Amino acid sequence: MKKNLIYILTCFSLLIISCEEDPIPADIKTLIFGKIYDSTNTIPIVNEKVKLAEYSTKGTFAGTNYIFKGFIDSTRTDINGDYNLPFITTGNGNKYQIQLDFNEQVHIPNLVEFIRDENIGNREELNFEGLRLYPVDLRVIFTDEITQEINVYKQFPERLIDPIPPSTQNTLRRIWIDKNVVNEINFQIGTTSPYLNHFIEIPINNTTELYEYEVEISSTDFQ
């Protein structure tokens, strides 16, 4: 009898957990607004795309599962970095989220923000901090032959740049960097154990214009 009761309770719990939560009713008007701003360089982030995503939720033993229903609407920031995104609920989901696209020219640490449930039908302000990055053409000249592929990593924001093929003599990579700090670049040979690395630094150059930075590398630089 006790085993049967445990079995029934377990099945009932699974039934409850596996059901999607009720959607928010349709035709509820809500306004989301805010700003994307680069406080380091004291400039607005202009023409950045802002999208509104809709989800439904389902409880699981591991937590809440978010089921993507689609994008409801989108807009772009104006010349002041401001955006306004009014929307009307569809009746298909119960969670709404502001999403920003990945952009290699702007570093935004947090690309998504959920709208609070209590603000559906009202207004909510969601602001994002961004950092405008500026272009540098990184020219790499090899003084001897390196027969392995070389991975190239940029420090901030941390990102893998296109690898350098084996036996390359001269190559150019455009990267986007923070002009306010020294930028470290890591060249890594990943076919060895342990990996071999060579680090270079691009010094601060407080310019917004494209410029070329040249480095020479030999096989003996990798440690």
PDB file of C-alpha atoms in Angstrom:
ATOM      1  CA  MET A   1       0.000   0.000   0.000  1.00  0.00           C
ATOM      2  CA  LYS A   2       2.816   2.371   0.908  1.00  0.00           C
ATOM      3  CA  LYS A   3       4.627   1.614  -2.373  1.00  0.00           C
ATOM      4  CA  ASN A   4       1.450   2.303  -4.324  1.00  0.00           C
ATOM      5  CA  LEU A   5       1.012   5.645  -2.553  1.00  0.00           C
ATOM      6  CA  ILE A   6       4.606   6.651  -3.325  1.00  0.00           C
ATOM      7  CA  TYR A   7       4.085   5.661  -6.966  1.00  0.00           C
ATOM      8  CA  ILE A   8       0.889   7.713  -7.235  1.00  0.00           C
ATOM      9  CA  LEU A   9       2.503  10.769  -5.619  1.00  0.00           C
ATOM     10  CA  THR A  10       5.516  10.469  -7.911  1.00  0.00           C
ATOM     11  CA  CYS A  11       3.335  10.301 -11.023  1.00  0.00           C
ATOM     12  CA  PHE A  12       1.273  13.259  -9.803  1.00  0.00           C
ATOM     13  CA  SER A  13       4.440  15.305  -9.191  1.00  0.00           C
ATOM     14  CA  LEU A  14       5.753  14.490 -12.659  1.00  0.00           C
ATOM     15  CA  LEU A  15       2.429  15.515 -14.192  1.00  0.00           C
ATOM     16  CA  ILE A  16       2.500  18.884 -12.430  1.00  0.00           C
ATOM     17  CA  ILE A  17       6.144  19.548 -13.194  1.00  0.00           C
ATOM     18  CA  SER A  18       5.839  18.696 -16.897  1.00  0.00           C
ATOM     19  CA  CYS A  19       2.962  21.099 -17.609  1.00  0.00           C
ATOM     20  CA  GLU A  20       3.577  24.507 -19.147  1.00  0.00           C
ATOM     21  CA  GLU A  21       2.505  27.431 -17.022  1.00  0.00           C
ATOM     22  CA  ASP A  22      -0.564  29.385 -18.103  1.00  0.00           C
ATOM     23  CA  PRO A  23       0.150  32.161 -20.639  1.00  0.00           C
ATOM     24  CA  ILE A  24      -0.417  35.819 -19.917  1.00  0.00           C
ATOM     25  CA  PRO A  25      -3.710  36.914 -21.531  1.00  0.00           C
ATOM     26  CA  ALA A  26      -3.518  38.518 -24.961  1.00  0.00           C
ATOM     27  CA  ASP A  27      -3.857  42.224 -25.829  1.00  0.00           C
ATOM     28  CA  ILE A  28      -2.160  43.669 -22.738  1.00  0.00           C
ATOM     29  CA  LYS A  29      -0.204  46.804 -23.657  1.00  0.00           C
ATOM     30  CA  THR A  30       3.264  47.273 -22.141  1.00  0.00           C
ATOM     31  CA  LEU A  31       6.048  49.799 -22.752  1.00  0.00           C
ATOM     32  CA  ILE A  32       9.722  48.943 -22.379  1.00  0.00           C
ATOM     33  CA  PHE A  33      12.186  51.801 -22.706  1.00  0.00           C
ATOM     34  CA  GLY A  34      15.745  52.624 -21.785  1.00  0.00           C
ATOM     35  CA  LYS A  35      19.222  53.615 -22.910  1.00  0.00           C
ATOM     36  CA  ILE A  36      22.397  51.914 -24.089  1.00  0.00           C
ATOM     37  CA  TYR A  37      25.319  54.082 -23.040  1.00  0.00           C
ATOM     38  CA  ASP A  38      29.113  53.901 -22.950  1.00  0.00           C
ATOM     39  CA  SER A  39      30.002  55.582 -19.667  1.00  0.00           C
ATOM     40  CA  THR A  40      33.732  54.924 -20.178  1.00  0.00           C
ATOM     41  CA  ASN A  41      33.875  57.057 -23.333  1.00  0.00           C
ATOM     42  CA  THR A  42      30.779  59.124 -22.368  1.00  0.00           C
ATOM     43  CA  ILE A  43      28.993  58.410 -25.650  1.00  0.00           C
ATOM     44  CA  PRO A  44      25.640  56.819 -26.509  1.00  0.00           C
ATOM     45  CA  ILE A  45      25.503  53.507 -28.342  1.00  0.00           C
ATOM     46  CA  VAL A  46      23.631  54.469 -31.512  1.00  0.00           C
ATOM     47  CA  ASN A  47      21.618  52.277 -33.907  1.00  0.00           C
ATOM     48  CA  GLU A  48      21.871  49.193 -31.694  1.00  0.00           C
ATOM     49  CA  LYS A  49      19.117  46.656 -32.376  1.00  0.00           C
ATOM     50  CA  VAL A  50      16.799  45.859 -29.455  1.00  0.00           C
ATOM     51  CA  LYS A  51      14.514  42.809 -29.766  1.00  0.00           C
ATOM     52  CA  LEU A  52      11.611  41.530 -27.680  1.00  0.00           C
ATOM     53  CA  ALA A  53      11.424  37.744 -27.234  1.00  0.00           C
ATOM     54  CA  GLU A  54       8.507  35.727 -25.869  1.00  0.00           C
ATOM     55  CA  TYR A  55       8.808  32.507 -23.858  1.00  0.00           C
ATOM     56  CA  SER A  56       6.615  30.034 -22.064  1.00  0.00           C
ATOM     57  CA  THR A  57       7.907  28.223 -18.995  1.00  0.00           C
ATOM     58  CA  LYS A  58       7.737  24.634 -17.836  1.00  0.00           C
ATOM     59  CA  GLY A  59       8.814  23.325 -14.449  1.00  0.00           C
ATOM     60  CA  THR A  60      11.349  20.482 -14.344  1.00  0.00           C
ATOM     61  CA  PHE A  61      13.317  18.750 -11.595  1.00  0.00           C
ATOM     62  CA  ALA A  62      16.364  20.736 -12.733  1.00  0.00           C
ATOM     63  CA  GLY A  63      14.508  24.069 -12.520  1.00  0.00           C
ATOM     64  CA  THR A  64      12.556  26.155 -15.017  1.00  0.00           C
ATOM     65  CA  ASN A  65      12.682  25.357 -18.718  1.00  0.00           C
ATOM     66  CA  TYR A  66      12.172  28.366 -21.035  1.00  0.00           C
ATOM     67  CA  ILE A  67      10.504  27.561 -24.360  1.00  0.00           C
ATOM     68  CA  PHE A  68      11.125  30.177 -27.059  1.00  0.00           C
ATOM     69  CA  LYS A  69       7.893  31.258 -28.787  1.00  0.00           C
ATOM     70  CA  GLY A  70       9.291  33.897 -31.117  1.00  0.00           C
ATOM     71  CA  PHE A  71      10.269  37.539 -31.437  1.00  0.00           C
ATOM     72  CA  ILE A  72       7.370  39.957 -30.952  1.00  0.00           C
ATOM     73  CA  ASP A  73       8.963  43.193 -32.141  1.00  0.00           C
ATOM     74  CA  SER A  74      12.231  45.121 -32.413  1.00  0.00           C
ATOM     75  CA  THR A  75      13.581  48.650 -32.606  1.00  0.00           C
ATOM     76  CA  ARG A  76      16.919  50.502 -32.660  1.00  0.00           C
ATOM     77  CA  THR A  77      18.517  53.059 -30.390  1.00  0.00           C
ATOM     78  CA  ASP A  78      18.392  56.681 -31.543  1.00  0.00           C
ATOM     79  CA  ILE A  79      21.195  59.266 -31.675  1.00  0.00           C
ATOM     80  CA  ASN A  80      21.071  59.562 -27.875  1.00  0.00           C
ATOM     81  CA  GLY A  81      21.211  55.808 -27.297  1.00  0.00           C
ATOM     82  CA  ASP A  82      17.536  55.751 -26.243  1.00  0.00           C
ATOM     83  CA  TYR A  83      14.948  53.189 -27.313  1.00  0.00           C
ATOM     84  CA  ASN A  84      11.199  52.730 -26.892  1.00  0.00           C
ATOM     85  CA  LEU A  85       9.595  49.345 -27.474  1.00  0.00           C
ATOM     86  CA  PRO A  86       5.823  49.177 -26.888  1.00  0.00           C
ATOM     87  CA  PHE A  87       4.243  45.756 -27.351  1.00  0.00           C
ATOM     88  CA  ILE A  88       0.999  43.841 -26.885  1.00  0.00           C
ATOM     89  CA  THR A  89       0.972  40.368 -25.339  1.00  0.00           C
ATOM     90  CA  THR A  90       0.027  37.561 -27.724  1.00  0.00           C
ATOM     91  CA  GLY A  91      -1.520  35.079 -25.300  1.00  0.00           C
ATOM     92  CA  ASN A  92       1.121  32.480 -26.247  1.00  0.00           C
ATOM     93  CA  GLY A  93       3.724  33.010 -23.536  1.00  0.00           C
ATOM     94  CA  ASN A  94       4.233  34.092 -19.957  1.00  0.00           C
ATOM     95  CA  LYS A  95       7.755  35.562 -20.001  1.00  0.00           C
ATOM     96  CA  TYR A  96       9.154  38.418 -22.070  1.00  0.00           C
ATOM     97  CA  GLN A  97      12.801  39.287 -22.544  1.00  0.00           C
ATOM     98  CA  ILE A  98      14.760  42.157 -24.091  1.00  0.00           C
ATOM     99  CA  GLN A  99      17.633  40.856 -26.234  1.00  0.00           C
ATOM    100  CA  LEU A 100      20.542  42.678 -27.879  1.00  0.00           C
ATOM    101  CA  ASP A 101      22.473  41.271 -30.832  1.00  0.00           C
ATOM    102  CA  PHE A 102      26.147  40.381 -30.536  1.00  0.00           C
ATOM    103  CA  ASN A 103      28.217  43.148 -32.115  1.00  0.00           C
ATOM    104  CA  GLU A 104      32.016  42.908 -32.329  1.00  0.00           C
ATOM    105  CA  GLN A 105      32.253  46.718 -32.402  1.00  0.00           C
ATOM    106  CA  VAL A 106      30.428  47.169 -29.087  1.00  0.00           C
ATOM    107  CA  HIS A 107      31.050  45.174 -25.916  1.00  0.00           C
ATOM    108  CA  ILE A 108      27.844  44.788 -23.872  1.00  0.00           C
ATOM    109  CA  PRO A 109      28.425  42.427 -20.929  1.00  0.00           C
ATOM    110  CA  ASN A 110      24.742  41.564 -20.469  1.00  0.00           C
ATOM    111  CA  LEU A 111      22.850  41.064 -23.731  1.00  0.00           C
ATOM    112  CA  VAL A 112      19.529  39.940 -22.216  1.00  0.00           C
ATOM    113  CA  GLU A 113      17.148  41.151 -19.505  1.00  0.00           C
ATOM    114  CA  PHE A 114      13.804  39.627 -18.505  1.00  0.00           C
ATOM    115  CA  ILE A 115      10.858  41.953 -18.028  1.00  0.00           C
ATOM    116  CA  ARG A 116       9.456  41.658 -14.520  1.00  0.00           C
ATOM    117  CA  ASP A 117       6.066  39.937 -14.363  1.00  0.00           C
ATOM    118  CA  GLU A 118       4.510  42.749 -12.346  1.00  0.00           C
ATOM    119  CA  ASN A 119       5.364  45.273 -15.064  1.00  0.00           C
ATOM    120  CA  ILE A 120       3.370  43.556 -17.807  1.00  0.00           C
ATOM    121  CA  GLY A 121       0.570  46.008 -18.526  1.00  0.00           C
ATOM    122  CA  ASN A 122       2.646  48.942 -17.283  1.00  0.00           C
ATOM    123  CA  ARG A 123       6.115  50.390 -18.046  1.00  0.00           C
ATOM    124  CA  GLU A 124       9.621  49.200 -17.314  1.00  0.00           C
ATOM    125  CA  GLU A 125      12.970  50.886 -17.849  1.00  0.00           C
ATOM    126  CA  LEU A 126      15.857  48.625 -18.883  1.00  0.00           C
ATOM    127  CA  ASN A 127      19.255  50.271 -19.400  1.00  0.00           C
ATOM    128  CA  PHE A 128      22.412  48.612 -20.738  1.00  0.00           C
ATOM    129  CA  GLU A 129      26.056  49.548 -20.289  1.00  0.00           C
ATOM    130  CA  GLY A 130      28.132  49.287 -23.456  1.00  0.00           C
ATOM    131  CA  LEU A 131      31.730  49.897 -24.464  1.00  0.00           C
ATOM    132  CA  ARG A 132      32.523  51.179 -27.945  1.00  0.00           C
ATOM    133  CA  LEU A 133      35.476  49.323 -29.464  1.00  0.00           C
ATOM    134  CA  TYR A 134      37.761  50.707 -32.151  1.00  0.00           C
ATOM    135  CA  PRO A 135      39.517  49.001 -35.080  1.00  0.00           C
ATOM    136  CA  VAL A 136      43.162  48.010 -35.304  1.00  0.00           C
ATOM    137  CA  ASP A 137      44.737  46.116 -38.189  1.00  0.00           C
ATOM    138  CA  LEU A 138      47.124  43.699 -36.487  1.00  0.00           C
ATOM    139  CA  ARG A 139      49.933  42.733 -38.882  1.00  0.00           C
ATOM    140  CA  VAL A 140      51.936  39.670 -37.859  1.00  0.00           C
ATOM    141  CA  ILE A 141      55.268  38.949 -39.546  1.00  0.00           C
ATOM    142  CA  PHE A 142      56.982  35.602 -38.886  1.00  0.00           C
ATOM    143  CA  THR A 143      60.778  35.672 -39.008  1.00  0.00           C
ATOM    144  CA  ASP A 144      61.017  31.899 -39.447  1.00  0.00           C
ATOM    145  CA  GLU A 145      58.658  29.083 -40.390  1.00  0.00           C
ATOM    146  CA  ILE A 146      56.104  27.796 -37.883  1.00  0.00           C
ATOM    147  CA  THR A 147      54.465  24.650 -39.231  1.00  0.00           C
ATOM    148  CA  GLN A 148      51.559  24.543 -36.761  1.00  0.00           C
ATOM    149  CA  GLU A 149      48.317  26.513 -36.812  1.00  0.00           C
ATOM    150  CA  ILE A 150      48.334  29.434 -34.367  1.00  0.00           C
ATOM    151  CA  ASN A 151      45.246  30.459 -32.435  1.00  0.00           C
ATOM    152  CA  VAL A 152      44.949  34.163 -31.659  1.00  0.00           C
ATOM    153  CA  TYR A 153      43.087  35.393 -28.560  1.00  0.00           C
ATOM    154  CA  LYS A 154      42.214  38.977 -27.748  1.00  0.00           C
ATOM    155  CA  GLN A 155      42.183  39.858 -24.056  1.00  0.00           C
ATOM    156  CA  PHE A 156      39.341  42.342 -23.711  1.00  0.00           C
ATOM    157  CA  PRO A 157      36.727  41.645 -24.497  1.00  0.00           C
ATOM    158  CA  GLU A 158      38.055  38.093 -24.585  1.00  0.00           C
ATOM    159  CA  ARG A 159      37.561  36.644 -28.050  1.00  0.00           C
ATOM    160  CA  LEU A 160      39.113  34.178 -30.479  1.00  0.00           C
ATOM    161  CA  ILE A 161      40.358  35.824 -33.664  1.00  0.00           C
ATOM    162  CA  ASP A 162      40.685  33.871 -36.920  1.00  0.00           C
ATOM    163  CA  PRO A 163      43.557  31.340 -36.542  1.00  0.00           C
ATOM    164  CA  ILE A 164      46.769  31.806 -38.502  1.00  0.00           C
ATOM    165  CA  PRO A 165      47.398  28.889 -40.910  1.00  0.00           C
ATOM    166  CA  PRO A 166      50.690  26.907 -40.759  1.00  0.00           C
ATOM    167  CA  SER A 167      53.741  28.296 -42.554  1.00  0.00           C
ATOM    168  CA  THR A 168      52.307  31.815 -42.841  1.00  0.00           C
ATOM    169  CA  GLN A 169      54.894  34.557 -43.362  1.00  0.00           C
ATOM    170  CA  ASN A 170      52.833  37.738 -43.250  1.00  0.00           C
ATOM    171  CA  THR A 171      49.192  38.126 -42.209  1.00  0.00           C
ATOM    172  CA  LEU A 172      46.729  40.863 -41.295  1.00  0.00           C
ATOM    173  CA  ARG A 173      43.842  40.570 -38.812  1.00  0.00           C
ATOM    174  CA  ARG A 174      41.352  43.342 -38.049  1.00  0.00           C
ATOM    175  CA  ILE A 175      40.470  43.398 -34.368  1.00  0.00           C
ATOM    176  CA  TRP A 176      38.312  45.672 -32.220  1.00  0.00           C
ATOM    177  CA  ILE A 177      39.815  46.890 -28.954  1.00  0.00           C
ATOM    178  CA  ASP A 178      39.237  49.173 -25.989  1.00  0.00           C
ATOM    179  CA  LYS A 179      41.286  52.282 -26.775  1.00  0.00           C
ATOM    180  CA  ASN A 180      41.586  53.206 -23.078  1.00  0.00           C
ATOM    181  CA  VAL A 181      43.687  50.255 -21.904  1.00  0.00           C
ATOM    182  CA  VAL A 182      46.700  48.176 -22.909  1.00  0.00           C
ATOM    183  CA  ASN A 183      45.377  45.253 -24.953  1.00  0.00           C
ATOM    184  CA  GLU A 184      47.049  41.872 -24.575  1.00  0.00           C
ATOM    185  CA  ILE A 185      47.052  39.424 -27.498  1.00  0.00           C
ATOM    186  CA  ASN A 186      47.867  35.755 -26.978  1.00  0.00           C
ATOM    187  CA  PHE A 187      49.294  33.668 -29.821  1.00  0.00           C
ATOM    188  CA  GLN A 188      48.899  29.997 -28.967  1.00  0.00           C
ATOM    189  CA  ILE A 189      50.099  26.768 -30.580  1.00  0.00           C
ATOM    190  CA  GLY A 190      47.517  24.220 -29.482  1.00  0.00           C
ATOM    191  CA  THR A 191      48.967  21.095 -31.057  1.00  0.00           C
ATOM    192  CA  THR A 192      51.609  20.689 -28.357  1.00  0.00           C
ATOM    193  CA  SER A 193      51.205  19.454 -24.801  1.00  0.00           C
ATOM    194  CA  PRO A 194      51.269  21.699 -22.890  1.00  0.00           C
ATOM    195  CA  TYR A 195      50.198  24.500 -25.217  1.00  0.00           C
ATOM    196  CA  LEU A 196      52.861  27.028 -26.230  1.00  0.00           C
ATOM    197  CA  ASN A 197      52.027  30.708 -25.821  1.00  0.00           C
ATOM    198  CA  HIS A 198      53.431  34.045 -26.852  1.00  0.00           C
ATOM    199  CA  PHE A 199      51.933  37.283 -25.514  1.00  0.00           C
ATOM    200  CA  ILE A 200      52.184  40.751 -26.985  1.00  0.00           C
ATOM    201  CA  GLU A 201      50.690  44.051 -25.835  1.00  0.00           C
ATOM    202  CA  ILE A 202      49.129  46.768 -27.953  1.00  0.00           C
ATOM    203  CA  PRO A 203      49.776  50.015 -26.053  1.00  0.00           C
ATOM    204  CA  ILE A 204      47.134  52.628 -25.341  1.00  0.00           C
ATOM    205  CA  ASN A 205      46.439  54.692 -28.419  1.00  0.00           C
ATOM    206  CA  ASN A 206      43.655  57.139 -27.709  1.00  0.00           C
ATOM    207  CA  THR A 207      42.362  57.303 -31.261  1.00  0.00           C
ATOM    208  CA  THR A 208      39.073  56.352 -32.859  1.00  0.00           C
ATOM    209  CA  GLU A 209      40.620  56.005 -36.323  1.00  0.00           C
ATOM    210  CA  LEU A 210      41.774  52.748 -37.896  1.00  0.00           C
ATOM    211  CA  TYR A 211      45.532  52.191 -37.636  1.00  0.00           C
ATOM    212  CA  GLU A 212      47.950  49.328 -38.221  1.00  0.00           C
ATOM    213  CA  TYR A 213      50.025  47.725 -35.464  1.00  0.00           C
ATOM    214  CA  GLU A 214      52.882  45.458 -36.551  1.00  0.00           C
ATOM    215  CA  VAL A 215      54.581  42.681 -34.572  1.00  0.00           C
ATOM    216  CA  GLU A 216      57.354  40.229 -35.469  1.00  0.00           C
ATOM    217  CA  ILE A 217      57.224  36.698 -34.094  1.00  0.00           C
ATOM    218  CA  SER A 218      59.640  33.778 -34.279  1.00  0.00           C
ATOM    219  CA  SER A 219      59.285  30.146 -33.227  1.00  0.00           C
ATOM    220  CA  THR A 220      61.563  30.768 -30.229  1.00  0.00           C
ATOM    221  CA  ASP A 221      59.072  33.277 -28.784  1.00  0.00           C
ATOM    222  CA  PHE A 222      56.639  30.478 -27.856  1.00  0.00           C
ATOM    223  CA  GLN A 223      57.004  29.062 -24.359  1.00  0.00           C
TER     224      GLN A 223
END
